[in-house]
Coordinates of C-alpha atoms in Angstrom, one line a residue:
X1404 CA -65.1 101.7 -79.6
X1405 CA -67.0 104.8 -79.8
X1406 CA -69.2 105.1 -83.2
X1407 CA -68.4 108.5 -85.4
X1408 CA -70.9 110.3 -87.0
X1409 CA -69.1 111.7 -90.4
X1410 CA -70.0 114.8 -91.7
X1411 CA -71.7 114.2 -95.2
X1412 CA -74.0 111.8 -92.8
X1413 CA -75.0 114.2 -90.0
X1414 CA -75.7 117.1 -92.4
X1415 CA -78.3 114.4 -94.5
X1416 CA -80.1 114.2 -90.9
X1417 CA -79.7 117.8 -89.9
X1418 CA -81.8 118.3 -93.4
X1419 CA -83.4 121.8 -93.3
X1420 CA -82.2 122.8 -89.8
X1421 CA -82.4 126.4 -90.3
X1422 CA -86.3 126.5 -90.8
X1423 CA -87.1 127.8 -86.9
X1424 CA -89.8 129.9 -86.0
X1425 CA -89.3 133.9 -86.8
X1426 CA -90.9 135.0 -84.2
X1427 CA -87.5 135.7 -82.7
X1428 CA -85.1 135.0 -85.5
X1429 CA -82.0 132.4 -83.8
X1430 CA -78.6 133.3 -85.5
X1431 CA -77.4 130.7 -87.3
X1432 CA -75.2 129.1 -84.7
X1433 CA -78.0 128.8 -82.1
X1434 CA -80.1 127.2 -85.2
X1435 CA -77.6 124.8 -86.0
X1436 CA -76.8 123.9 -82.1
X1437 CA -81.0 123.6 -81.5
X1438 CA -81.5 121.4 -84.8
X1439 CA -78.7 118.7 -83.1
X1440 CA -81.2 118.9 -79.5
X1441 CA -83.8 117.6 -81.5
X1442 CA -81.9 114.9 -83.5
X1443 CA -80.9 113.9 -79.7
X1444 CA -84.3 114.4 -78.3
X1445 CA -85.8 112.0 -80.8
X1446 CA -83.1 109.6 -81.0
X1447 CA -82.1 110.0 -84.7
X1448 CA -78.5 111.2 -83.0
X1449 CA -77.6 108.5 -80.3
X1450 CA -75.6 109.4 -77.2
X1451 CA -71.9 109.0 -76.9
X1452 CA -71.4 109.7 -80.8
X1453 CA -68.7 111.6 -81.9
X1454 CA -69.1 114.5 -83.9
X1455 CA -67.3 115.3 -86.9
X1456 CA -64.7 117.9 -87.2
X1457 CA -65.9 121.7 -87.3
X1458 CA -63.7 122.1 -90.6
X1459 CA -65.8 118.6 -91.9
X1460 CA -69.3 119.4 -90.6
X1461 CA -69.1 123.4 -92.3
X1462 CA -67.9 121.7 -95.8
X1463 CA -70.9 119.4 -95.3
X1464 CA -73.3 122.2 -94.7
X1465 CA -71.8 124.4 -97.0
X1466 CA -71.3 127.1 -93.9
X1467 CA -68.8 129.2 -92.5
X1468 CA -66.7 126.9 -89.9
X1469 CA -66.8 129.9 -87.5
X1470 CA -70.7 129.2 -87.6
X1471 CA -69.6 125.2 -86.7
X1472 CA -67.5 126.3 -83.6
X1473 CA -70.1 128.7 -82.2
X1474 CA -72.2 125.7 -82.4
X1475 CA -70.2 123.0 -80.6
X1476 CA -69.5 125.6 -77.9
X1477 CA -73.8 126.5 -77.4
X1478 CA -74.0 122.4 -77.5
X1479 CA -70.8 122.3 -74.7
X1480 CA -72.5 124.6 -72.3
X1481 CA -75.7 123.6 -72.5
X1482 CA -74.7 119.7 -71.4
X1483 CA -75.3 118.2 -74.9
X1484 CA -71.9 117.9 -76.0
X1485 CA -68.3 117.2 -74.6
X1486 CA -65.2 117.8 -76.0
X1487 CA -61.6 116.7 -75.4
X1488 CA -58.4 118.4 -77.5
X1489 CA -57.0 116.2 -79.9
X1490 CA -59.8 113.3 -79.1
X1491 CA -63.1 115.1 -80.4
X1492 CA -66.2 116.0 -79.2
X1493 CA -69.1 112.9 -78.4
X1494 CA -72.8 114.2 -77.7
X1495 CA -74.6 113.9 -74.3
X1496 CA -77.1 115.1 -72.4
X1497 CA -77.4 117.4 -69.4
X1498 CA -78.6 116.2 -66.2
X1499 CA -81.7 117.8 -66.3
X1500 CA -83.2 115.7 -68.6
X1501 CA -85.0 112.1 -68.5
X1502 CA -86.1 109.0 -70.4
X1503 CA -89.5 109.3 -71.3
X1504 CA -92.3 106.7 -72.2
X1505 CA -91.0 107.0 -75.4
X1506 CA -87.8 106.2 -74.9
X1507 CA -86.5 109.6 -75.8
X1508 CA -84.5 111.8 -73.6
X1509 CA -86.9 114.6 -72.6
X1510 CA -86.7 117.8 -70.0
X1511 CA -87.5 116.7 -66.3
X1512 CA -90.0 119.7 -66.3
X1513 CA -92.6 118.8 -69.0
X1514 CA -96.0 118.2 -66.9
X1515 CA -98.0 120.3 -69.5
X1516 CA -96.6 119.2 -72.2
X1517 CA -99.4 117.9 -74.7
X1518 CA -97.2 114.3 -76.0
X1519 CA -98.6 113.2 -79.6
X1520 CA -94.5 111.1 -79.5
X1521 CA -96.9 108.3 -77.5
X1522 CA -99.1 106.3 -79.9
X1523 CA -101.0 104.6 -76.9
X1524 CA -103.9 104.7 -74.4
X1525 CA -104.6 105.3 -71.2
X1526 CA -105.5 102.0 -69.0
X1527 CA -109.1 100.6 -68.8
X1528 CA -111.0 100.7 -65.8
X1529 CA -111.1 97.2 -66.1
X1530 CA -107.7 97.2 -65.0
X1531 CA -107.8 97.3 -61.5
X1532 CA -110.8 94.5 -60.7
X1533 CA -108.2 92.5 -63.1
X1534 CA -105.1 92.8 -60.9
X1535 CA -107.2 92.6 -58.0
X1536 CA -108.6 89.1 -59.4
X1537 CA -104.7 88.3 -60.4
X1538 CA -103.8 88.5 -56.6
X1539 CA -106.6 86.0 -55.5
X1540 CA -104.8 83.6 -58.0
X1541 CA -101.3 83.8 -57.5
X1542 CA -101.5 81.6 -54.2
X1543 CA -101.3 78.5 -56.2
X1544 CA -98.3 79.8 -58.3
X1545 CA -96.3 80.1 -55.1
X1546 CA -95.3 76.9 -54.1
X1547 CA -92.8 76.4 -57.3
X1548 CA -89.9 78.4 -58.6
X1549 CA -92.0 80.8 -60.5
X1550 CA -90.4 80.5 -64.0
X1551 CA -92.4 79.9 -67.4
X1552 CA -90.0 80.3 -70.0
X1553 CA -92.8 80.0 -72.5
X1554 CA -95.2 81.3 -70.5
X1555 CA -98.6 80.5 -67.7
X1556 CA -100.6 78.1 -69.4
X1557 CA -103.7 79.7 -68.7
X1558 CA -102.2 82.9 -70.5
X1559 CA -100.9 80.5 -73.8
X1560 CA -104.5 78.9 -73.9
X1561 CA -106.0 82.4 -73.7
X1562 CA -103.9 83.8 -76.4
X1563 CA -103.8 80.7 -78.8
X1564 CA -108.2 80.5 -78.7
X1565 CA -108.3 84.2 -79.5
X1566 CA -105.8 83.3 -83.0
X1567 CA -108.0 80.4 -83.0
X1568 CA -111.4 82.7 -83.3
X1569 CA -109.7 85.0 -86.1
X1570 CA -109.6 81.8 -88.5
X1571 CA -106.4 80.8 -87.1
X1572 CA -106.2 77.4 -85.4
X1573 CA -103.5 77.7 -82.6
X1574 CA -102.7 75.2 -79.9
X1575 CA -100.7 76.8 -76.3
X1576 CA -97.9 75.0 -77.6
X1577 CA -97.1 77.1 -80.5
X1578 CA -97.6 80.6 -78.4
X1579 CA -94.8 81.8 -76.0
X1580 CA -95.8 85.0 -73.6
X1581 CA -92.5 87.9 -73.8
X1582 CA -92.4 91.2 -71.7
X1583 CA -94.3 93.1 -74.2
X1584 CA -94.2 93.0 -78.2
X1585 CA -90.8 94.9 -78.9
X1586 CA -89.5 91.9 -76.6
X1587 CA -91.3 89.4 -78.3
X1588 CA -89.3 90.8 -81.8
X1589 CA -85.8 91.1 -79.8
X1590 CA -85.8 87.6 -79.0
X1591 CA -86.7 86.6 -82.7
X1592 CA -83.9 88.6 -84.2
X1593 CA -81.8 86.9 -81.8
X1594 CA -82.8 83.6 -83.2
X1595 CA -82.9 83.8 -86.4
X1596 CA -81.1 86.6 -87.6
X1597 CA -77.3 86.7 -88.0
X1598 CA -75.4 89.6 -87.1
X1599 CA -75.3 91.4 -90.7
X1600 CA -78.5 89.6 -92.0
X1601 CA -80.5 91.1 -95.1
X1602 CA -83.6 92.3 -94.3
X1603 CA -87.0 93.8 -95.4
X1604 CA -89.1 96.4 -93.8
X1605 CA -91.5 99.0 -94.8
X1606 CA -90.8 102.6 -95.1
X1607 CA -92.1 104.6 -93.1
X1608 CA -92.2 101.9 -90.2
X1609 CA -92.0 101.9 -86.0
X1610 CA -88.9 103.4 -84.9
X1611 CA -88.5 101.0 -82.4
X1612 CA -87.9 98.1 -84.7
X1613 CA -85.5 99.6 -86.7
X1614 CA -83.7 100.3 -83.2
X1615 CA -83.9 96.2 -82.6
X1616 CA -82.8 95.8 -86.2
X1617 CA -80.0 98.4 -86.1
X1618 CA -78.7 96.4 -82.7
X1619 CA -78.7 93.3 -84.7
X1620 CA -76.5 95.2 -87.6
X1621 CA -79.0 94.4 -90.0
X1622 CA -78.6 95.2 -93.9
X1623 CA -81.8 96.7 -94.0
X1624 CA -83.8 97.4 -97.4
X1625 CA -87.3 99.0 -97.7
X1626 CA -90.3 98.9 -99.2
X1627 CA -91.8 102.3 -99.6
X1628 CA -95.6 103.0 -99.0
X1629 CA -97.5 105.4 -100.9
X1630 CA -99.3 107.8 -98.3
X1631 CA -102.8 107.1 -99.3
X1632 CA -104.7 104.2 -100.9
X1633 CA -103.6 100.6 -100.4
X1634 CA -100.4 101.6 -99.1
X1635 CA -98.2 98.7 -100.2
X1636 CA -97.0 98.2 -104.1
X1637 CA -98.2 94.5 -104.5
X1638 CA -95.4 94.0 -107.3
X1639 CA -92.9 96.4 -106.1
X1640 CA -93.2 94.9 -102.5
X1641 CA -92.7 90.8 -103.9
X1642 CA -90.6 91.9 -106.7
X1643 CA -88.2 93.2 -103.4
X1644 CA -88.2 89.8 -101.8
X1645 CA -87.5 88.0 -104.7
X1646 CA -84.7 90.3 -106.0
X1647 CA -83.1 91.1 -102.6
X1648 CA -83.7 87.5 -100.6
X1649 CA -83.8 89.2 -97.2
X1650 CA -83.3 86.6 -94.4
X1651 CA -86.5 88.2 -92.7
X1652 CA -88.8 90.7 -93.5
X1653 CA -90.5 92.6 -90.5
X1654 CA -93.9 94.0 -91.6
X1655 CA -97.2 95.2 -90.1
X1656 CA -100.5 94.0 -91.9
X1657 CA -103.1 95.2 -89.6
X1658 CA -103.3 99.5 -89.2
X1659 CA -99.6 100.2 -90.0
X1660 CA -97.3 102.1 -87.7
X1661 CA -97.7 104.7 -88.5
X1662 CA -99.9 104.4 -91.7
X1663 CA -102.5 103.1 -91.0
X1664 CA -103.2 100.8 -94.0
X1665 CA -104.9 97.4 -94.1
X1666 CA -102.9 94.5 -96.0
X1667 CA -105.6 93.1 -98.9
X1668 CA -106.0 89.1 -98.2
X1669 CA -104.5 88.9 -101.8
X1670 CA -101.2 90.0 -100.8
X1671 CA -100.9 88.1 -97.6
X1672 CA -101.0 85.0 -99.7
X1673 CA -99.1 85.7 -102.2
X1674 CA -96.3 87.3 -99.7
X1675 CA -96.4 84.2 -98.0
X1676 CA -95.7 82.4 -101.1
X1677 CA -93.1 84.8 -102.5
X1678 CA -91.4 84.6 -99.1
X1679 CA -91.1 80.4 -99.3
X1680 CA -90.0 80.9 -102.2
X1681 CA -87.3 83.5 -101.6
X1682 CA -86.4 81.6 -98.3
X1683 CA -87.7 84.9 -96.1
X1684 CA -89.1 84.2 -92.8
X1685 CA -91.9 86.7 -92.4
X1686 CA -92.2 88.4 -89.1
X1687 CA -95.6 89.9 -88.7
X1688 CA -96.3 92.5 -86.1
X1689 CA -100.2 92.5 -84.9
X1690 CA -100.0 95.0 -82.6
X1691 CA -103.3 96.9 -83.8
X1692 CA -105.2 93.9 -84.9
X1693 CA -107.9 94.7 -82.2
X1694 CA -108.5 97.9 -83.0
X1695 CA -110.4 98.3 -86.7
X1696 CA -112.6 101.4 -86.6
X1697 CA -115.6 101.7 -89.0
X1698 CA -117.0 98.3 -88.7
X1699 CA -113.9 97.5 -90.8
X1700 CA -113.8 93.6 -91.7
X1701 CA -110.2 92.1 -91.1
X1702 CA -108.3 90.1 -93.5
X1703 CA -107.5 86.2 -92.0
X1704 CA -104.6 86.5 -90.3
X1705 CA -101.0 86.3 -92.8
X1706 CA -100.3 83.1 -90.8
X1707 CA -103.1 81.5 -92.1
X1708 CA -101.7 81.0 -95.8
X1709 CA -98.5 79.9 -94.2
X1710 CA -97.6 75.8 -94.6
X1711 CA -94.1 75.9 -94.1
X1712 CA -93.4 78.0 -91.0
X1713 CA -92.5 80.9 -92.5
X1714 CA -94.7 83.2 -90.3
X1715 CA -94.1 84.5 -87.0
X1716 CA -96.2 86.5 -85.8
X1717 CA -96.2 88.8 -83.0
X1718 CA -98.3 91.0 -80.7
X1719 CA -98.8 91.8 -77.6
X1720 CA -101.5 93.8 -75.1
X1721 CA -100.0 97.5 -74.9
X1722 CA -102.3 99.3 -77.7
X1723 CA -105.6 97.5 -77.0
X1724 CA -105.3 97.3 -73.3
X1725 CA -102.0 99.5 -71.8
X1726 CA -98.5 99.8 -72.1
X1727 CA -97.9 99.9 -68.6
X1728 CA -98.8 95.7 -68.7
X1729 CA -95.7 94.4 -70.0
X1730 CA -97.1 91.2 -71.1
X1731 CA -97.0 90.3 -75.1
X1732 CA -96.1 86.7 -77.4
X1733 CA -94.9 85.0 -80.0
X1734 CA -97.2 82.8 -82.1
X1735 CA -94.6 80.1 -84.3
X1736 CA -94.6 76.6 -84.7
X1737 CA -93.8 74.6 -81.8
X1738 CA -90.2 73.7 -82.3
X1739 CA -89.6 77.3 -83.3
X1740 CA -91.2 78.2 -79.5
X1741 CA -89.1 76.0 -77.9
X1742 CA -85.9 77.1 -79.7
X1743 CA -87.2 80.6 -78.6
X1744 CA -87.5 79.8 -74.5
X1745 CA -84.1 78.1 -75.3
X1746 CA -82.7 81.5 -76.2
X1747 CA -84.9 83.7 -73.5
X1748 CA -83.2 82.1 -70.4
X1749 CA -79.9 84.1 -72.1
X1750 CA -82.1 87.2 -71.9
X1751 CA -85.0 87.3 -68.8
X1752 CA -85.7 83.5 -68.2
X1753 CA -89.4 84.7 -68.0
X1754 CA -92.8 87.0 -67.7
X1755 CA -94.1 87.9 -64.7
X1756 CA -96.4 85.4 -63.1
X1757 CA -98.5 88.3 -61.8
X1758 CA -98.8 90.4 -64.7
X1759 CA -99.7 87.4 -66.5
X1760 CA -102.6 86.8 -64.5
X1761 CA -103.8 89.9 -65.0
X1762 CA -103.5 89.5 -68.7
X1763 CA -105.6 86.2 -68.7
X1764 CA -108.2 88.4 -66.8
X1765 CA -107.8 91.2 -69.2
X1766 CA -108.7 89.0 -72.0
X1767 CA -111.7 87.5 -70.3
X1768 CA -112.9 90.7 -70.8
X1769 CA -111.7 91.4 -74.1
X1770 CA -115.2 91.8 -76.1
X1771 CA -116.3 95.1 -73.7
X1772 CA -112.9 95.8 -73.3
X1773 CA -112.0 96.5 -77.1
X1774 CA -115.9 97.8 -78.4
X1775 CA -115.2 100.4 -76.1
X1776 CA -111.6 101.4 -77.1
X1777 CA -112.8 101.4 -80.6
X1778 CA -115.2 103.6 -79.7
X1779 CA -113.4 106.2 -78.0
X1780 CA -110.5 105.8 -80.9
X1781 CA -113.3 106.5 -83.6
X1782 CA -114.2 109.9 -81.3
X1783 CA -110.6 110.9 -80.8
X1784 CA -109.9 110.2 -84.6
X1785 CA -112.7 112.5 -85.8
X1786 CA -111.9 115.1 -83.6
X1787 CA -108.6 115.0 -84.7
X1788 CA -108.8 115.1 -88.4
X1789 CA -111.6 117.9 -88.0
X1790 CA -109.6 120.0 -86.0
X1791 CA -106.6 119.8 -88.7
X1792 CA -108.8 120.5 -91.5
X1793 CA -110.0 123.6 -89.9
X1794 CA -106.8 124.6 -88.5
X1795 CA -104.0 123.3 -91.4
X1796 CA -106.2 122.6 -94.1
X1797 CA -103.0 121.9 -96.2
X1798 CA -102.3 119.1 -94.9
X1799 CA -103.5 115.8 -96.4
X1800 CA -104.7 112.6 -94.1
X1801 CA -105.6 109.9 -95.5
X1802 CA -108.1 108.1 -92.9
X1803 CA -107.5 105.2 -91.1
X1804 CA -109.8 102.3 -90.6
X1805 CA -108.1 101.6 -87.6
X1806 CA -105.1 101.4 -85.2
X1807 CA -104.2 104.7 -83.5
X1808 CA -102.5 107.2 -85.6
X1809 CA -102.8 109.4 -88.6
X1810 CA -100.0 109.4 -91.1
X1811 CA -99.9 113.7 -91.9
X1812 CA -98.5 114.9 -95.4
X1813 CA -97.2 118.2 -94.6
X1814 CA -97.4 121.0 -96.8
X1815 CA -93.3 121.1 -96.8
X1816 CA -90.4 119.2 -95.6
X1817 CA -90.6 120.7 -92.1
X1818 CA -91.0 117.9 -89.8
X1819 CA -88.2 118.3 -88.1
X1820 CA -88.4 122.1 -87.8
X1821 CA -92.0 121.9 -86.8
X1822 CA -91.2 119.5 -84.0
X1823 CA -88.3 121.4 -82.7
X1824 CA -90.5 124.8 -82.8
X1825 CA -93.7 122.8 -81.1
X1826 CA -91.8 121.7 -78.4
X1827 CA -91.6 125.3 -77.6
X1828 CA -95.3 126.1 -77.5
X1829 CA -95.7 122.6 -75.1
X1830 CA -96.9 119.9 -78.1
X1831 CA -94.2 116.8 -78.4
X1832 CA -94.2 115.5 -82.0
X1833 CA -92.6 112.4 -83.5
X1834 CA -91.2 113.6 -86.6
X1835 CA -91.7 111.7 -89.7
X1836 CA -88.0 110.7 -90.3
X1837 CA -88.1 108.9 -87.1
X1838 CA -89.8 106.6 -88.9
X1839 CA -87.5 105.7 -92.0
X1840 CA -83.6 105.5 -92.5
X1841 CA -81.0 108.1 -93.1
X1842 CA -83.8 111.6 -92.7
X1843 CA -85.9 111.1 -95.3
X1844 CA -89.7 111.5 -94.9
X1845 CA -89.5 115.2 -93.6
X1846 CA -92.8 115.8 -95.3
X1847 CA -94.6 113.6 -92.9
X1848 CA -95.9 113.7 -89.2
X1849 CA -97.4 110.7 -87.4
X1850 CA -100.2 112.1 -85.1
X1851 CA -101.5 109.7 -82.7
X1852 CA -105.3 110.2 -81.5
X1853 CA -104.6 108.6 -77.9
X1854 CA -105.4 111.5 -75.9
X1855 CA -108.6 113.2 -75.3
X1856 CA -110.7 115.1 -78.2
X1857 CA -110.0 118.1 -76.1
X1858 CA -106.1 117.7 -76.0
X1859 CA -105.9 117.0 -79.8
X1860 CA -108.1 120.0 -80.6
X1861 CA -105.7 122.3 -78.1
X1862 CA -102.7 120.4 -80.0
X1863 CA -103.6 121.0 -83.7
X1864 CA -103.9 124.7 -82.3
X1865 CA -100.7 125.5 -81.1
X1866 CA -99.4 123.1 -84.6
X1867 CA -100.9 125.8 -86.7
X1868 CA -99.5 128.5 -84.8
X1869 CA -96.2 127.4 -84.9
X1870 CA -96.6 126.6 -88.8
X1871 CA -97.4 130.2 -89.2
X1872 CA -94.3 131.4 -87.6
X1873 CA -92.4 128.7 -90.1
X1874 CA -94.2 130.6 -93.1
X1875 CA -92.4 133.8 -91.8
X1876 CA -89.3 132.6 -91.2
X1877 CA -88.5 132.0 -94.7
X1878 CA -85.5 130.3 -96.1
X1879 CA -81.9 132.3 -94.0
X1880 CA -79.7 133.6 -96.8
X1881 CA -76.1 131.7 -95.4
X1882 CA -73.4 134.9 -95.7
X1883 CA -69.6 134.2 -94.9
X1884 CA -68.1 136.9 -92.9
X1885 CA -67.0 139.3 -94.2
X1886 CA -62.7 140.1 -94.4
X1887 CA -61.2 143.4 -93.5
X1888 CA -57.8 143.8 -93.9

């Protein structure tokens, strides 16, 4: 059955669609028709939806339905919408576009576009001699079948000594390798979430795991964090666990997506025990945990306070190493591993035995490897933050102590608008309700600092540019049309 958008729901994620750039002011039709583009582009609007009614949709924006039908006809001959009499109209997209490394549907022709959507780095140029040394290994994988539900063992020994070094002690046993870390969290939902289970995450959080949840039909509930300072509400955040009793709660201690913020040891412990308690498994997402900036100390790892098996913790190689090396794991208790591989074989029976190798080679590595990310993040980082505070010295960043990405307060609730107007000028943004539920956090803007200092300086440029032309837009004074008789 086709899902239906209503129109109450799609005018709350429209939000301030009108605010486009007034350099060439749009009418309001092509406004409206250009604000549901970029819900498509950045997946807040999924594809085969249908749309609500033009009579529904103008009551729900408070706008003339003439406005509504000039609309749906822009989106009909542009490719992003089709329409049937009597059945509706369901959104699409045109053949010239593509899926992007994002996972967003993007134009074919977008070579110079500058992409702050993509919080990850290039690959290292240790890369190569790593997959060259993988192919000198794989002879003596190939006389069996070539399927490790749970992964190599050289890979599971790699991964459990470096949870082992962090304070963690880990045997292979408990660690099974997945294609990345959003499969790692896939197959955990599948196994211990029901269809229609409660649970917990932070808001904002990655976009990508509300996706995974949203596919599971989760009852999701948030936590909110506050923009700058500690970031999570100690009592707010177990007061919400004890009140709501999620079945899981999904959280990210280690540089937030897209935050930033470091989780206190404090709180780890006394989540952990607040989650026993409640009967919450904790699903911890440690994605960024080899990348503090600053000389920044880490926390022990959440696990460590766990005695019940309450923590599972994820992670995987794409932000320390690259995203291109699908290789990531699950660290649980052994029965819960083997429960896992149970469930896999339903899924991908296994990793690649090739990519694995070049993950154990990878991590060999991993000290000269990771000093010299840091590095280069710390460069592209300051550069960053200088050029905005040059640039849009309105805006307020609160600076990381690691991971990859700077959590902008705007000076407005423009996200949206500003992304849709910078993908004019060749900059592609991740907007900040992309990263929380039903369009809220339009004051916000994730900027990654991936790319080169050079990029981000040329980036913030054409940002403040385009804020400029958002300033003289102003605020469109809606006018029904007028009736002669």
């Amino acid at each position: 059955m086709t899902s239906q958008v209503r129109g109450i729901q799609l005018a709350r994620l429209l939000g301030q669609w009108h605010a486009l750039p007034g350099r060439r002011r749009s009418p309001d039709y092509a406004a409206l028709a250009a604000a549901v583009r970029g819900l498509l582009a950045d997946g807040r609007l999924p594809l085969g939806v249908r749309l609500p009614a033009e009579r529904e949709l103008a009551e729900a924006l408070r706008i003339s339905r003439t406005t509504v039908t000039a609309a749906y006809r822009e989106l009909r001959e542009t490719g992003h919408l089709a329409s049937r009499r009597g059945a509706g109209s369901w959104t699409m997209l045109p053949g010239t576009h593509r899926v992007a490394s994002t996972g967003l549907w993007t134009p074919l022709d977008d070579r110079d576009m500058i992409d702050l959507g993509v919080a990850a780095l290039a690959a290292p140029a240790q890369l190569l001699p790593a997959a060259r040394a993988a192919a000198e290994d794989l002879p003596r994988y190939l006389s069996g079948a070539g399927y490790h539900p749970t992964g190599i063992i050289e890979l599971r020994e790699a991964v459990a000594r470096s949870y082992t070094e962090r304070g963690l002690p880990t045997s292979p046993e408990q660690i099974m390798v997945t294609s990345g870390t959003q499969h790692a969290l896939d197959l955990v939902l599948r196994l211990a979430l029901s269809p229609g289970g409660g649970v917990l995450v932070e808001s904002p959080t990655y976009p990508n795991a509300l996706a995974a949840l949203a596919a599971r039909r989760a009852r999701i509930t948030t936590h909110g964090l506050a923009a700058d300072g500690a970031g999570w509400d100690a009592d707010l955040l177990l007061g919400s666990i004890r009140q709501t009793r999620p079945k899981l709660a999904y959280l990210i201690p280690e540089f937030q997506n897209p935050t930033g913020h470091l989780m206190a040891a404090e709180l780890r412990e006394r989540l952990v025990g607040a989650a026993h308690a409640a009967g919450t498994d904790l699903v911890v997402d440690e994605s960024f945990v080899d990348l503090p900036l600053d000389g920044t100390e880490l926390p022990p790892p959440t696990a460590t306070f766990d005695r019940h098996s309450r923590v599972i913790s994820i992670g995987g190689m794409s932000k320390p190493y690259w995203g291109g090396l699908r290789i990531g794991w699950v660290r649980a208790s052994a029965p819960q591993v083997q429960r896992l591989a149970a469930a896999r074989v339903g899924v991908d029976m296994a990793s690649p035995v090739l990519d694995q190798l070049v993950a154990v080679h990878l991590l060999a590595d991993a000290p000269a490897i990771v000093a010299a990310r840091q590095a280069q993040l710390t460069a592209q980082r300051d550069a960053l933050i200088g050029a905005l505070a040059e640039r849009l010295p309105d805006w307020r960043v609160a600076v990381p102590r690691g991971g990859v990405t700077l959590w902008t307060e705007l000076d407005g609730p423009i996200s949206s608008a500003l992304a849709r107007a910078a993908e004019e000028v060749g900059v592609r943004l991740a907007p900040g309700p992309r990263f929380g539920l039903d369009g809220t956090l339009e004051r916000f803007l994730r900027l990654p600092f991936t790319l080169p200092a050079a990029d981000l300086v040329e980036a913030v440029g054409r940002l403040a540019a385009v804020r400029y032309d958002l300033d003289r837009a102003g605020r469109p004074q809606w006018r029904e049309p007028s009736v002669i008789a």
